[in-house]
Coordinates of C-alpha atoms in Angstrom, one line a residue:
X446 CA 157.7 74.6 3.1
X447 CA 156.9 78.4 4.0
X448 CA 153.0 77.9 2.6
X449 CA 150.5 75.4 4.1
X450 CA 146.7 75.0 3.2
X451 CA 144.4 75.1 5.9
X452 CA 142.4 72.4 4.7
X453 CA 145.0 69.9 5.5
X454 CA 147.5 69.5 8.1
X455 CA 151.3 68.9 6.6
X456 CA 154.8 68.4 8.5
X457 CA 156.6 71.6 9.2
X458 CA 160.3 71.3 9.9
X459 CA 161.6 73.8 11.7
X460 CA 165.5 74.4 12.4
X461 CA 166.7 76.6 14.9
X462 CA 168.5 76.0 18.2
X463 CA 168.2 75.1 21.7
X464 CA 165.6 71.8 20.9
X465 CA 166.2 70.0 24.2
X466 CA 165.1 66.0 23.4
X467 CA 163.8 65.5 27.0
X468 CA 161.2 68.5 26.3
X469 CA 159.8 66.1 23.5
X470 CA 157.0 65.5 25.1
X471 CA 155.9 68.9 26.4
X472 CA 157.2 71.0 22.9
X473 CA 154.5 73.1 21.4
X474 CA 153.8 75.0 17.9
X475 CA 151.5 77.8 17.4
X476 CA 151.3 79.9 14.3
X477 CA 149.7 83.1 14.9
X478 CA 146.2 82.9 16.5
X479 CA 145.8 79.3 15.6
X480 CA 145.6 76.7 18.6
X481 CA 148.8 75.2 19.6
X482 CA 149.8 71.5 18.7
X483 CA 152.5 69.1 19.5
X484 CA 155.2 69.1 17.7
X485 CA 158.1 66.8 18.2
X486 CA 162.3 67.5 19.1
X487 CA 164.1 65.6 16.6
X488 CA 167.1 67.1 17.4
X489 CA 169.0 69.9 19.4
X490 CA 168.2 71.9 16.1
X491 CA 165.3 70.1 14.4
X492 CA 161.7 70.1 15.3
X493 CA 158.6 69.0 13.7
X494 CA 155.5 70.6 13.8
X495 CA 151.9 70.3 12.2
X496 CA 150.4 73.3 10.5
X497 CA 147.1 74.2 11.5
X498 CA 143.6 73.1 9.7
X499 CA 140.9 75.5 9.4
X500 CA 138.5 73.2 11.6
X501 CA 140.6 73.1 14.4
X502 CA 141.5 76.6 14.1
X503 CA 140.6 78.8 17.0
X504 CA 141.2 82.6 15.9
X505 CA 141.5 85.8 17.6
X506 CA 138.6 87.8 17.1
X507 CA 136.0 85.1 15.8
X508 CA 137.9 85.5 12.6
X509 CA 140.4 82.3 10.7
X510 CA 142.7 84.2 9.6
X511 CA 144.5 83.5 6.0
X512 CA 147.8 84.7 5.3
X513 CA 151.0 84.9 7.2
X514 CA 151.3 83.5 10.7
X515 CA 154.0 83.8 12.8
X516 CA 155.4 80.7 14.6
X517 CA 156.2 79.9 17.9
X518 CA 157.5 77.7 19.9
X519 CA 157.4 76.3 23.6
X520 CA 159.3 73.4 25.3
X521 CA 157.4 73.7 28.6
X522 CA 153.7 75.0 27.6
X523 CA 154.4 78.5 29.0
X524 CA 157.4 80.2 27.7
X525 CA 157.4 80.9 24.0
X526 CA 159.9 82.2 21.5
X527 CA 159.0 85.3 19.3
X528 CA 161.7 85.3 16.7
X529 CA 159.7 86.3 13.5
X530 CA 159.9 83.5 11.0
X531 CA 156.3 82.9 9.2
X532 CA 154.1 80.5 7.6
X533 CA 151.7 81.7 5.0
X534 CA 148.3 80.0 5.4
X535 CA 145.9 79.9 3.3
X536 CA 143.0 78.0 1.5
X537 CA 143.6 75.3 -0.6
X538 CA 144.1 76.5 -4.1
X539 CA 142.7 74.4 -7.4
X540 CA 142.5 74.6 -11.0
X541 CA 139.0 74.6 -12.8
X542 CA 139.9 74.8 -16.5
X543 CA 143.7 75.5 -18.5
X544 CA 144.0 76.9 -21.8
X545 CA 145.4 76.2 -24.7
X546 CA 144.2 72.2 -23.7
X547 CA 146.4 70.4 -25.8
X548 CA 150.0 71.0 -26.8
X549 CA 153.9 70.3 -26.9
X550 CA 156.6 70.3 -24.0
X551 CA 157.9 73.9 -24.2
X552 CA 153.8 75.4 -24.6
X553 CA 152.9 77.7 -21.6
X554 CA 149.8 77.3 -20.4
X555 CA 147.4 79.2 -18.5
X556 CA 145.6 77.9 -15.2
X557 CA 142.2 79.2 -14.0
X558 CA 141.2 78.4 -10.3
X559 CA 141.4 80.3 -7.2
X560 CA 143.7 80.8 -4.4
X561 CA 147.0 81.0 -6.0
X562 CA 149.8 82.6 -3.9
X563 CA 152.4 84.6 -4.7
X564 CA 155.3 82.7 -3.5
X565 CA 158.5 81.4 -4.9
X566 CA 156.9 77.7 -4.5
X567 CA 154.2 78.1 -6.9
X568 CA 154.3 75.1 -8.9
X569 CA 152.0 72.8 -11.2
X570 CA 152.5 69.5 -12.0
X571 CA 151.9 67.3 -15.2
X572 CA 151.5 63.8 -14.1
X573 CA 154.3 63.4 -12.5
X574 CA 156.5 66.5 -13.3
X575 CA 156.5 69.3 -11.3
X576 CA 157.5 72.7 -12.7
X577 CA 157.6 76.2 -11.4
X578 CA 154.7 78.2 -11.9
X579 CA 154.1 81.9 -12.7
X580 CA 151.5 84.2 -10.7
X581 CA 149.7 86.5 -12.4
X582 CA 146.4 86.9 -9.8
X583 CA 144.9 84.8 -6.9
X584 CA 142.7 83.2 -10.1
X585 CA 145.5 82.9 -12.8
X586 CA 148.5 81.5 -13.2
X587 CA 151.1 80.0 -16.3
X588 CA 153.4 77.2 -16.2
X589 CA 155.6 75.6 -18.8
X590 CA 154.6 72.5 -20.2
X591 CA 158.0 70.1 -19.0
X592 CA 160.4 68.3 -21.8
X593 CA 160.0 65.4 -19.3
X594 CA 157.0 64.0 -20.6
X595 CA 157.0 64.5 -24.2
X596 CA 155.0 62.2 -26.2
X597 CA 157.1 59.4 -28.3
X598 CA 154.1 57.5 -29.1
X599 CA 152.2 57.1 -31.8
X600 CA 149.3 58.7 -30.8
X601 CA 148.8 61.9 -28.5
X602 CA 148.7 61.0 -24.6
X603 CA 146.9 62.9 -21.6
X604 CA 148.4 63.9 -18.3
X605 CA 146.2 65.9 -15.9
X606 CA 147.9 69.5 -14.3
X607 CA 147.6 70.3 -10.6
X608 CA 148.8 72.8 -8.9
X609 CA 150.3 73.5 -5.3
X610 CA 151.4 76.7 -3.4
X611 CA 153.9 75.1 -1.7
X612 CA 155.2 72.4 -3.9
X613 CA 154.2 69.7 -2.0
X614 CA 150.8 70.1 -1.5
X615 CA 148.8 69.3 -4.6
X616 CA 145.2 70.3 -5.4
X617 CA 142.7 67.4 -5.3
X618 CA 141.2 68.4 -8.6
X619 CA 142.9 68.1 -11.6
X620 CA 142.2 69.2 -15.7
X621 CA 143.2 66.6 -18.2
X622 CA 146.1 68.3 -21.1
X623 CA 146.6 66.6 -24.1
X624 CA 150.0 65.9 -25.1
X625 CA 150.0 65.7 -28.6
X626 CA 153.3 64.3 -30.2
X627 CA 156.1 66.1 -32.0
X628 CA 155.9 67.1 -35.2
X629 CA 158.4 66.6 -37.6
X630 CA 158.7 67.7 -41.7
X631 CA 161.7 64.7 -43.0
X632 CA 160.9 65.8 -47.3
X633 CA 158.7 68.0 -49.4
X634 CA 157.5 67.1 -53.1
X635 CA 158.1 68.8 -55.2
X636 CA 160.7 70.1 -53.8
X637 CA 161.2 73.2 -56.2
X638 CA 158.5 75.2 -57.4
X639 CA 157.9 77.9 -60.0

């Protein structure tokens, strides 16, 4: 992913060229100010690396900086690369109430948290459908309600929405949304009126 929360640490894979296996054990990641960690040659053009947590974030300036970080790497500790590709950090976002609270697949709904990002990986997810979401602020943000989990049972069922910046981390708290079931209209009495 090119997001990452700060409050947890996630698997980066990073492809490039150059990985040398037999560095594996001295290879280092650093995005931006944030203290280096291991990370681990997979290949000669796959590496692994762990994004950073707020805790054992050291930044420049007394300051933990949110937003983007550039990454770096090293194979020997001392030489790193500079060639610009970026990791946008931030906090972990969450959801504290949706609206409308109850509908069909195909109803947009409206989430209300904090620390949304803009990015094309904005997602929420309904149980366990994901779909893309829309940004509208850093504290709003709409999403689709999927055709996935319609309701075929007799009586309405819940699913609870999270959302992620990245698409796959997912906020820890969740709001419960009612499916309710679809509606159908199969004959009208009378059916002609004067």
């Amino acid at each position: 992913p090119t997001t990452a929360t700060l409050s947890t640490s996630i698997v980066i894979h990073v492809t490039g060229s150059g990985f040398l296996i037999e560095n594996s054990h001295t290879a280092l990641c650093k995005f931006g100010s944030y203290t280096a960690t291991p990370a681990t040659v997979v290949s000669n053009i796959l590496l692994q690396c762990t994004s950073p947590q707020r805790t054992t974030a050291v930044a420049h300036s007394g300051r933990n900086s949110d937003g983007w970080a550039s990454l770096s790497i090293s194979l020997n500790g001392v030489d790193w690369s500079h060639d610009g590709v970026e990791l946008f950090l931030s906090p972990s976002g969450y959801v504290s109430s949706i609206a409308p609270t109850n509908g069909r697949p195909g109803t947009t709904i409206r989430l209300f948290g904090d620390h949304f990002v803009e990015v094309d990986t904005l997602s929420c997810s309904f149980g366990n459908a994901t779909v893309k979401g829309k940004w509208e602020s850093s504290k709003f943000m709409s999403c689709i309600v999927p055709n996935s989990i319609s309701s075929s049972n007799a009586a309405d069922s819940i699913v609870l929405v999270k959302m992620s910046n990245n698409g796959v981390d997912f906020s820890t708290i969740s709001v419960p949304f009612t499916l309710t079931r679809t509606m159908s209209v199969t004959r009208v009495v009378p059916s002609l009126a004067y």
